[in-house]
Coordinates of C-alpha atoms and ligand atoms in Angstrom, one line a residue:
X1 CA -2.7 -10.5 22.5
X2 CA -1.8 -12.7 19.5
X3 CA -2.3 -11.3 16.1
X4 CA -1.9 -13.0 12.7
X5 CA -1.8 -10.9 9.5
X6 CA -2.9 -12.8 6.5
X7 CA -1.7 -11.1 3.3
X8 CA -0.7 -11.7 -0.3
X9 CA 2.4 -9.5 0.1
X10 CA 4.8 -8.2 2.8
X11 CA 8.1 -6.3 2.4
X12 CA 10.9 -7.2 2.2
X13 CA 9.8 -10.7 1.0
X14 CA 7.3 -9.8 -1.7
X15 CA 5.9 -6.5 -2.6
X16 CA 4.0 -5.0 -5.6
X17 CA 2.7 -1.9 -3.9
X18 CA 1.5 -0.1 -0.8
X19 CA 0.0 -3.3 0.8
X20 CA 3.4 -4.8 0.8
X21 CA 4.9 -1.7 2.6
X22 CA 2.1 -1.7 5.2
X23 CA 2.5 -5.4 5.9
X24 CA 6.2 -4.9 6.2
X25 CA 6.0 -2.2 8.8
X26 CA 2.8 -2.5 10.8
X27 CA 3.4 -6.1 12.3
X28 CA 6.9 -5.2 13.7
X29 CA 5.5 -2.0 15.1
X30 CA 2.7 -3.9 17.0
X31 CA 5.2 -6.5 18.2
X32 CA 6.8 -3.7 20.2
X33 CA 3.8 -3.4 22.4
X34 CA 4.3 -5.4 25.5
X35 CA 2.2 -8.6 25.7
X36 CA 1.7 -8.9 22.0
X37 CA 2.9 -11.7 19.7
X38 CA 2.7 -11.0 16.0
X39 CA 2.9 -13.3 13.0
X40 CA 2.4 -12.8 9.3
X41 CA 1.3 -15.5 6.9
X42 CA 1.8 -15.2 3.1
X43 CA 2.3 -17.3 0.0
X44 CA 5.8 -18.9 -0.6
X45 CA 6.3 -17.2 -4.0
X46 CA 9.1 -18.3 -6.4
X47 CA 11.3 -15.4 -5.6
X48 CA 11.1 -16.1 -1.8
X49 CA 11.5 -19.9 -2.3
X50 CA 14.5 -19.6 -4.5
X51 CA 16.4 -17.1 -2.3
X52 CA 18.5 -19.1 0.1
X53 CA 19.7 -15.8 1.7
X54 CA 16.4 -15.2 3.5
X55 CA 17.0 -17.8 6.3
X56 CA 13.7 -19.6 5.8
X57 CA 13.2 -23.0 7.4
X58 CA 10.8 -25.8 6.8
X59 CA 8.1 -26.4 9.5
X60 CA 5.6 -29.0 8.3
X61 CA 3.4 -30.2 5.5
X62 CA 0.0 -31.8 4.9
X63 CA -2.7 -32.2 2.4
X64 CA -5.8 -30.0 2.4
X65 CA -9.1 -30.4 0.6
X66 CA -10.4 -27.5 -1.5
X67 CA -13.8 -28.6 -2.9
X68 CA -12.9 -31.8 -4.9
X69 CA -9.2 -31.2 -4.8
X70 CA -6.6 -32.4 -2.3
X71 CA -3.6 -30.1 -2.4
X72 CA -0.2 -30.1 -0.8
X73 CA 0.4 -27.4 1.8
X74 CA 4.0 -26.8 3.0
X75 CA 4.7 -24.4 5.8
X76 CA 7.9 -22.6 6.1
X77 CA 8.9 -19.8 8.5
X78 CA 11.4 -17.1 9.3
X79 CA 11.7 -15.0 12.4
X80 CA 12.6 -11.4 11.8
X81 CA 13.9 -9.3 14.7
X82 CA 14.8 -5.6 14.7
X83 CA 17.1 -4.4 17.4
X84 CA 16.0 -1.6 19.8
X85 CA 17.4 1.8 18.8
X86 CA 17.0 5.0 20.7
X87 CA 13.6 5.0 22.4
X88 CA 12.3 2.4 20.0
X89 CA 11.9 -1.1 21.5
X90 CA 13.0 -4.2 19.6
X91 CA 10.6 -5.9 17.3
X92 CA 10.0 -9.6 16.5
X93 CA 7.7 -11.0 13.9
X94 CA 7.3 -14.6 12.7
X95 CA 6.6 -14.9 9.0
X96 CA 4.9 -18.1 7.9
X97 CA 4.9 -19.0 4.2
X98 CA 2.4 -21.3 2.5
X99 CA 4.1 -23.5 -0.1
X100 CA 2.4 -25.0 -3.1
X101 CA 4.5 -25.1 -6.2
X102 CA 1.6 -25.2 -8.7
X103 CA 0.0 -22.2 -7.2
X104 CA 2.9 -20.0 -6.1
X105 CA 6.1 -21.1 -7.8
X106 CA 5.6 -18.5 -10.5
X107 CA 7.4 -15.3 -11.6
X108 CA 4.8 -12.8 -10.6
X109 CA 2.6 -12.4 -7.6
X110 CA -0.6 -11.8 -9.5
X111 CA -2.0 -11.7 -13.0
X112 CA -2.8 -15.3 -13.7
X113 CA -6.1 -16.8 -15.0
X114 CA -6.4 -18.9 -11.8
X115 CA -5.7 -16.1 -9.3
X116 CA -9.2 -16.7 -7.8
X117 CA -8.4 -20.3 -7.1
X118 CA -4.8 -19.5 -5.9
X119 CA -5.9 -17.1 -3.2
X120 CA -9.0 -19.2 -2.2
X121 CA -6.4 -22.0 -1.6
X122 CA -4.2 -19.6 0.3
X123 CA -7.1 -18.3 2.4
X124 CA -8.1 -21.8 3.4
X125 CA -4.5 -22.8 4.0
X126 CA -4.1 -19.9 6.5
X127 CA -6.7 -21.6 8.8
X128 CA -5.5 -25.1 8.1
X129 CA -2.0 -24.0 9.0
X130 CA -3.2 -22.8 12.4
X131 CA -4.6 -26.3 13.1
X132 CA -1.0 -27.6 12.7
X133 CA 1.0 -24.8 14.2
X134 CA 1.4 -23.9 17.8
X135 CA 0.3 -20.3 17.4
X136 CA -3.2 -19.5 18.5
X137 CA -4.2 -16.0 17.4
X138 CA -6.9 -13.9 19.0
X139 CA -7.2 -11.9 15.9
X140 CA -6.7 -12.7 12.2
X141 CA -6.2 -9.5 10.3
X142 CA -7.0 -10.0 6.6
X143 CA -6.1 -7.6 3.8
X144 CA -7.7 -6.9 0.4
X145 CA -9.5 -9.4 -1.9
X146 CA -6.8 -12.1 -1.8
X147 CA -7.6 -12.9 1.8
X148 CA -11.3 -12.1 1.6
X149 CA -12.4 -15.7 2.0
X150 CA -10.6 -16.3 5.3
X151 CA -13.7 -15.1 7.4
X152 CA -15.9 -17.3 5.2
X153 CA -13.8 -20.5 5.7
X154 CA -13.5 -19.7 9.4
X155 CA -17.3 -19.5 9.9
X156 CA -18.3 -22.2 7.4
X157 CA -15.6 -24.9 7.9
X158 CA -13.5 -24.2 11.0
X159 CA -16.0 -23.0 13.6
X160 CA -15.9 -26.3 15.5
X161 CA -12.1 -26.5 15.7
X162 CA -11.7 -25.6 19.4
X163 CA -8.5 -23.5 19.0
X164 CA -10.2 -21.4 16.2
X165 CA -13.6 -21.0 17.8
X166 CA -12.8 -17.7 19.5
X167 CA -10.8 -16.1 16.7
X168 CA -11.9 -12.6 15.7
X169 CA -11.4 -11.2 12.2
X170 CA -10.4 -7.7 11.1
X171 CA -10.6 -6.9 7.3
X172 CA -8.8 -4.0 5.8
X173 CA -9.6 -2.6 2.4
X174 CA -6.5 -1.1 0.8
X175 CA -8.2 -0.6 -2.5
X176 CA -11.8 -1.3 -3.2
X177 CA -11.3 -1.4 -7.0
X178 CA -9.9 -5.0 -6.9
X179 CA -12.6 -7.2 -5.3
X180 CA -11.7 -10.8 -6.4
X181 CA -14.7 -11.7 -8.5
X182 CA -15.5 -15.2 -9.8
X183 CA -18.3 -17.1 -11.6
X184 CA -21.2 -18.4 -9.6
X185 CA -19.9 -22.0 -9.9
X186 CA -16.8 -20.9 -7.9
X187 CA -18.8 -21.4 -4.6
X188 CA -19.1 -25.2 -5.0
X189 CA -16.3 -25.9 -7.4
X190 CA -13.5 -24.0 -5.6
X191 CA -14.6 -22.8 -2.2
X192 CA -16.4 -26.0 -1.5
X193 CA -18.9 -24.4 0.9
X194 CA -22.6 -25.2 0.8
X195 CA -25.4 -23.3 -0.8
X196 CA -26.4 -21.5 2.4
X197 CA -23.4 -19.2 1.9
X198 CA -24.3 -18.2 -1.7
X199 CA -26.1 -15.0 -0.7
X200 CA -23.3 -13.8 1.5
X201 CA -20.7 -14.5 -1.1
X202 CA -22.6 -13.0 -4.1
X203 CA -22.5 -9.4 -5.3
X204 CA -24.5 -8.7 -8.5
X205 CA -24.3 -12.2 -10.1
X206 CA -20.7 -12.9 -9.2
X207 CA -18.9 -14.5 -6.3
X208 CA -17.0 -11.6 -4.7
X209 CA -14.2 -12.1 -2.1
X210 CA -14.2 -8.6 -0.8
X211 CA -17.9 -8.4 -0.3
X212 CA -17.8 -11.7 1.5
X213 CA -15.2 -10.4 4.0
X214 CA -17.0 -7.1 4.5
X215 CA -20.1 -9.0 5.6
X216 CA -18.5 -11.6 7.7
X217 CA -15.6 -9.8 9.5
X218 CA -15.9 -8.5 13.0
X219 CA -14.3 -5.1 12.2
X220 CA -13.9 -3.5 8.8
X221 CA -11.2 -0.9 8.3
X222 CA -9.8 1.2 5.5
X223 CA -6.6 3.0 5.3
X224 CA -7.9 6.6 5.9
X225 CA -11.0 8.2 7.5
X226 CA -11.9 10.1 4.4
X227 CA -11.7 6.9 2.2
X228 CA -13.9 5.1 4.7
X229 CA -16.5 7.8 4.1
X230 CA -16.0 8.1 0.3
X231 CA -16.6 4.4 -0.3
X232 CA -20.2 4.8 0.8
X233 CA -20.7 6.4 -2.6
X234 CA -20.8 4.9 -6.0
X235 CA -18.1 7.1 -7.5
X236 CA -15.5 5.4 -5.2
X237 CA -17.0 2.0 -4.3
X238 CA -17.0 0.1 -7.7
X239 CA -20.4 -1.4 -6.9
X240 CA -19.9 -2.1 -3.2
X241 CA -21.4 1.2 -1.9
X242 CA -24.6 -0.4 -0.5
X243 CA -22.7 -3.1 1.3
X244 CA -20.3 -0.6 2.8
X245 CA -23.1 1.6 3.9
X246 CA -24.9 -1.4 5.6
X247 CA -21.8 -2.4 7.4
X248 CA -20.8 1.1 8.6
X249 CA -21.5 0.2 12.2
X250 CA -18.3 -1.8 12.3
X251 CA -16.2 0.3 10.0
X252 CA -13.4 2.8 10.8
X253 CA -10.5 4.4 9.0
X254 CA -7.0 4.2 10.3
X255 CA -4.3 6.1 8.4
X256 CA -1.1 4.3 7.4
X257 CA 2.3 5.3 8.6
X258 CA 5.6 4.7 6.9
X259 CA 8.8 3.0 8.1
X260 CA 10.6 6.1 9.3
X261 CA 13.8 4.1 10.0
X262 CA 13.8 3.0 6.3
X263 CA 12.8 6.4 4.9
X264 CA 15.2 8.7 6.7
X265 CA 17.2 11.2 4.7
X266 CA 19.8 11.6 7.4
X267 CA 20.8 7.9 7.2
X268 CA 19.5 6.7 3.8
X269 CA 22.3 4.8 2.1
X270 CA 20.8 5.3 -1.3
X271 CA 21.7 9.0 -1.0
X272 CA 25.2 10.3 -1.7
X273 CA 24.4 13.4 0.4
X274 CA 22.4 13.0 3.6
X275 CA 20.6 15.8 5.3
X276 CA 18.2 16.6 8.1
X277 CA 15.7 19.4 9.0
X278 CA 18.3 21.6 10.6
X279 CA 21.0 21.0 7.9
X280 CA 19.5 20.9 4.4
X281 CA 22.7 21.5 2.3
X282 CA 22.7 17.8 1.3
X283 CA 19.3 18.2 -0.3
X284 CA 20.5 20.8 -2.7
X285 CA 23.5 18.5 -3.6
X286 CA 21.1 15.6 -4.2
X287 CA 19.1 17.9 -6.6
X288 CA 22.2 19.0 -8.5
X289 CA 23.4 15.4 -8.8
X290 CA 20.0 14.3 -10.0
X291 CA 19.9 17.0 -12.7
X292 CA 23.3 16.1 -13.9
X293 CA 22.4 12.4 -14.0
X294 CA 19.2 13.0 -15.9
X295 CA 20.8 15.5 -18.3
X296 CA 18.7 18.4 -17.1
X297 CA 20.2 21.9 -16.7
X298 CA 21.9 22.0 -13.3
X299 CA 20.1 24.9 -11.7
X300 CA 19.0 25.6 -8.2
X301 CA 16.6 28.4 -9.2
X302 CA 14.3 26.0 -11.1
X303 CA 11.8 24.0 -9.0
X304 CA 12.0 20.2 -9.6
X305 CA 8.5 18.6 -9.5
X306 CA 8.6 14.8 -9.2
X307 CA 6.1 12.0 -9.7
X308 CA 6.8 8.5 -8.5
X309 CA 3.8 6.4 -9.3
X310 CA 2.2 3.6 -11.3
X311 CA 1.3 5.2 -14.6
X312 CA -2.4 4.4 -14.5
X313 CA -5.6 6.4 -14.9
X314 CA -6.7 6.5 -11.2
X315 CA -3.3 8.0 -10.2
X316 CA -4.4 11.1 -12.2
X317 CA -2.5 10.5 -15.5
X318 CA -5.4 11.8 -17.5
X319 CA -4.9 15.2 -15.9
X320 CA -1.2 15.2 -16.6
X321 CA -1.9 14.2 -20.2
X322 CA -4.3 17.1 -20.7
X323 CA -1.8 19.8 -19.6
X324 CA 1.4 18.0 -20.4
X325 CA 2.7 20.8 -22.6
X326 CA 1.9 23.4 -20.0
X327 CA 3.9 21.4 -17.4
X328 CA 6.8 21.2 -19.8
X329 CA 6.9 24.9 -20.5
X330 CA 6.0 26.6 -17.3
X331 CA 9.5 26.9 -15.9
X332 CA 9.7 23.8 -13.8
X333 CA 11.7 20.6 -14.2
X334 CA 9.3 17.7 -14.3
X335 CA 10.7 14.3 -13.4
X336 CA 8.6 11.1 -13.7
X337 CA 9.6 7.6 -12.4
X338 CA 7.3 4.6 -12.8
X339 CA 5.8 2.0 -15.1
X340 CA 2.3 1.2 -16.1
X341 CA -0.2 1.7 -18.9
X342 CA 1.8 1.7 -22.2
X343 CA -0.2 4.7 -23.3
X344 CA 1.1 6.8 -20.5
X345 CA 4.6 5.4 -20.7
X346 CA 4.7 6.6 -24.4
X347 CA 3.2 9.9 -23.5
X348 CA 6.0 10.7 -21.0
X349 CA 8.7 9.4 -23.3
X350 CA 7.4 11.6 -26.1
X351 CA 7.1 14.6 -23.7
X352 CA 10.7 14.2 -22.6
X353 CA 11.8 13.8 -26.2
X354 CA 10.2 17.1 -27.2
X355 CA 11.3 18.9 -24.0
X356 CA 14.7 17.4 -23.0
X357 CA 15.6 20.4 -20.8
X358 CA 12.5 20.4 -18.7
X359 CA 11.1 16.8 -18.7
X360 CA 12.7 13.6 -17.7
X361 CA 10.8 10.3 -18.2
X362 CA 12.2 7.3 -16.3
X363 CA 10.0 4.4 -17.2
X364 CA 11.2 1.8 -14.7
X365 CA 10.6 0.5 -11.2
X366 CA 13.7 1.3 -9.1
X367 CA 13.4 1.8 -5.3
X368 CA 16.9 3.2 -5.0
X369 CA 16.3 5.8 -7.8
X370 CA 13.0 6.6 -6.0
X371 CA 14.7 7.5 -2.8
X372 CA 17.1 9.7 -4.7
X373 CA 14.3 11.5 -6.4
X374 CA 12.3 12.0 -3.2
X375 CA 15.5 13.7 -1.9
X376 CA 16.3 15.7 -5.1
X377 CA 12.8 17.1 -5.7
X378 CA 11.3 20.3 -4.4
X379 CA 7.7 19.2 -4.9
X380 CA 5.9 15.9 -5.2
X381 CA 2.9 15.7 -7.5
X382 CA 0.0 13.3 -6.7
X383 CA -3.1 14.1 -8.6
X384 CA -5.0 10.9 -7.8
X385 CA -8.6 10.4 -8.8
X386 CA -9.0 8.2 -5.7
X387 CA -6.4 7.4 -3.1
X388 CA -7.2 5.0 -0.2
X389 CA -4.3 6.3 1.8
X390 CA -1.2 6.9 -0.3
X391 CA 2.3 6.5 1.1
X392 CA 4.4 8.5 -1.3
X393 CA 3.1 11.9 0.0
X394 CA 4.3 10.8 3.5
X395 CA 7.7 9.7 2.2
X396 CA 8.0 12.9 0.1
X397 CA 7.4 15.0 3.3
X398 CA 10.0 13.0 5.2
X399 CA 12.5 14.0 2.4
X400 CA 11.4 17.7 2.4
X401 CA 9.6 17.5 -0.9
X402 CA 6.4 19.5 -0.6
X403 CA 3.3 17.6 -1.8
X404 CA 1.0 18.8 -4.5
X405 CA -2.1 16.7 -4.2
X406 CA -5.8 16.3 -5.1
X407 CA -8.1 16.4 -2.2
X408 CA -9.2 12.8 -2.0
X409 CA -9.0 9.9 0.4
X410 CA -5.9 9.7 2.5
X411 CA -4.5 12.8 0.7
X412 CA -7.1 14.9 2.5
X413 CA -6.2 13.4 5.9
X414 CA -2.5 13.8 5.5
X415 CA -2.0 17.0 3.4
X416 CA -3.9 20.0 4.8
X417 CA -3.7 22.9 2.3
X418 CA -0.7 25.1 2.9
X419 CA -1.3 28.7 3.9
X420 CA 1.7 30.4 2.3
X421 CA 1.5 33.4 4.6
X422 CA 1.3 31.6 8.0
X423 CA 2.9 28.3 6.8
X424 CA 0.1 26.4 8.5
X425 CA -0.8 23.3 6.6
X426 CA 1.4 21.0 4.5
X427 CA 1.0 21.1 0.8
X428 CA -0.6 22.5 -2.3
X429 CA -4.0 21.0 -3.0
X430 CA -6.9 21.1 -5.5
X431 CA -10.4 19.9 -5.0
X432 CA -11.9 19.0 -8.4
X433 CA -10.5 16.3 -10.6
X434 CA -9.7 18.8 -13.3
X435 CA -6.4 19.3 -15.2
X436 CA -6.3 23.1 -14.9
X437 CA -7.1 23.0 -11.2
X438 CA -4.0 20.7 -10.9
X439 CA -2.0 23.1 -13.1
X440 CA -3.0 26.0 -10.8
X441 CA -1.7 24.1 -7.8
X442 CA 1.6 23.5 -9.5
X443 CA 1.8 27.2 -10.4
X444 CA 1.2 28.2 -6.8
X445 CA 3.9 25.8 -5.7
X446 CA 6.3 27.3 -8.3
X447 CA 5.5 30.8 -7.0
X448 CA 6.1 29.6 -3.4
X449 CA 9.5 28.3 -4.5
X450 CA 10.8 31.8 -5.0
X451 CA 10.5 32.7 -1.3
X452 CA 13.7 30.9 -0.2
X453 CA 13.2 31.6 3.5
X454 CA 9.7 30.3 3.7
X455 CA 10.5 27.3 1.5
X456 CA 13.3 26.4 3.9
X457 CA 11.2 26.8 7.0
X458 CA 8.3 24.8 5.6
X459 CA 10.6 22.1 4.4
X460 CA 12.1 21.6 7.8
X461 CA 8.6 21.6 9.3
X462 CA 7.2 18.8 7.1
X463 CA 10.3 16.7 7.6
X464 CA 9.7 16.7 11.3
X465 CA 6.1 15.5 11.2
X466 CA 5.5 12.2 12.9
X467 CA 4.4 9.9 10.1
X468 CA 5.6 6.7 11.8
X469 CA 3.5 3.7 12.6
X470 CA 3.3 4.7 16.3
X471 CA 0.0 6.4 16.4
X472 CA -1.8 4.1 13.8
X473 CA -0.3 1.1 15.7
X474 CA -2.0 2.3 18.9
X475 CA -5.3 2.6 17.0
X476 CA -5.1 -0.9 15.7
X477 CA -4.2 -2.2 19.2
X478 CA -7.3 -0.5 20.6
X479 CA -9.4 -2.0 17.8
X480 CA -8.2 -5.5 18.5
X481 CA -8.8 -5.1 22.2
X482 CA -12.4 -4.0 21.5
X483 CA -13.2 -7.3 19.8
X484 CA -11.2 -9.8 21.7
Ligands
LIG1 C1 -3.2 0.6 -1.8 C2 -3.7 2.0 -2.0 C3 -2.9 3.1 -1.3 C4 -2.5 2.7 0.1 C5 -1.9 1.3 0.1 C6 -1.6 0.7 1.5 O1 -2.0 0.5 -2.6 O2 -3.9 2.4 -3.3 O3 -3.5 4.3 -1.3 O4 -1.7 3.6 0.7 O5 -2.8 0.3 -0.5 O6 -2.7 0.7 2.3

């Protein structure tokens, strides 16, 4: 089986969020299955292009039409291998990069006025590249709106290319909020497909990349089962609920995993004190060091609650804002790491200014700091309004930080409510998107913190849960086999 992942980001080359993590970890995992060959194709962004240390080599180049344009497409590649370790087989993934200076030699991945055109270009170049490369995938697995037009181009413009005529497509929604919308003229002006495709590509009165892919793909997936159900409803679907419902016959949810080799408190080089489920002393040292570093009182009898997140409304910031003073004065240490909406950045800075002994606001993006904070914290707060899957709660558990989550999307599927008597379940949860329900969950967590024996037992238990890509990887393999 040959699989090509088309994506706008993949760690470690380029990453702005969870999609980058998933595309950094799922392809290598599948390459461990015998008989599979796995490649990833993504844009050649400035920071990849201008980093000679990545070992990327030139493959070929050509010109490609996109409506009335004729644009340069350069193809570069890097082969990334991971050695076998323990029972884990070795992995090998070929990364292809699509080069076009005017579209991708820019500082950021997204956020430009011509993003629609940039990723329409990319989506077509994915197929055109296959015409030139000697890699013939059985499946092209597309992700989010940026690659939503791949199934369209395949059907509209490449169906008579022999080596592409049997290719099947899988489309994964990592977040339904961002759909890739464009004006009606985009169809002819940029996509360059004829009017017979207008209906398929239109949602409301806009051209919509995600909708197009939902209709045209062979299999539709989202990153958790609960989210797959939720997006049949208007509250979650941002206008696509009817299309999702119509296409349910080909939809399924597959929960994400995390890279458990990368996120491993017993080997993590970002930590000055490593630890494992059976030897947790290092975790206490990480906490003391973090308190010291942040200027918080160094106390092991006060629970540290962490948030590592983008500071945006759908991550639940409104709830935090509503009860911010309660959180600051309820006898916990509340540590926030992240950037986002200036309104919430200011809110946290002000809160920390007023309550320097209990609140620490770290308005930055810093992966090394993040790992240290996962390790230092006792609890991890994730009060999302919606959450397709969420990876942080999985990482938190791996580092022995007990999740406090709202019951939505992937948080439902990964964090069963903890029974503090029997220690069944995983974390503290609340159902309704309500600030005081969240506060109640934090209070229950703080109460649980007092029972040292139970806390320790539960910590070790959640650290041992298999959140690797092994099981999700098998599910994707089964899905590909079904359609090929
Ligand atoms: C998006 C979602 C997140 C998910 C990630 C990877 O970032 O918001 O919930 O975990 O994609 O699929």
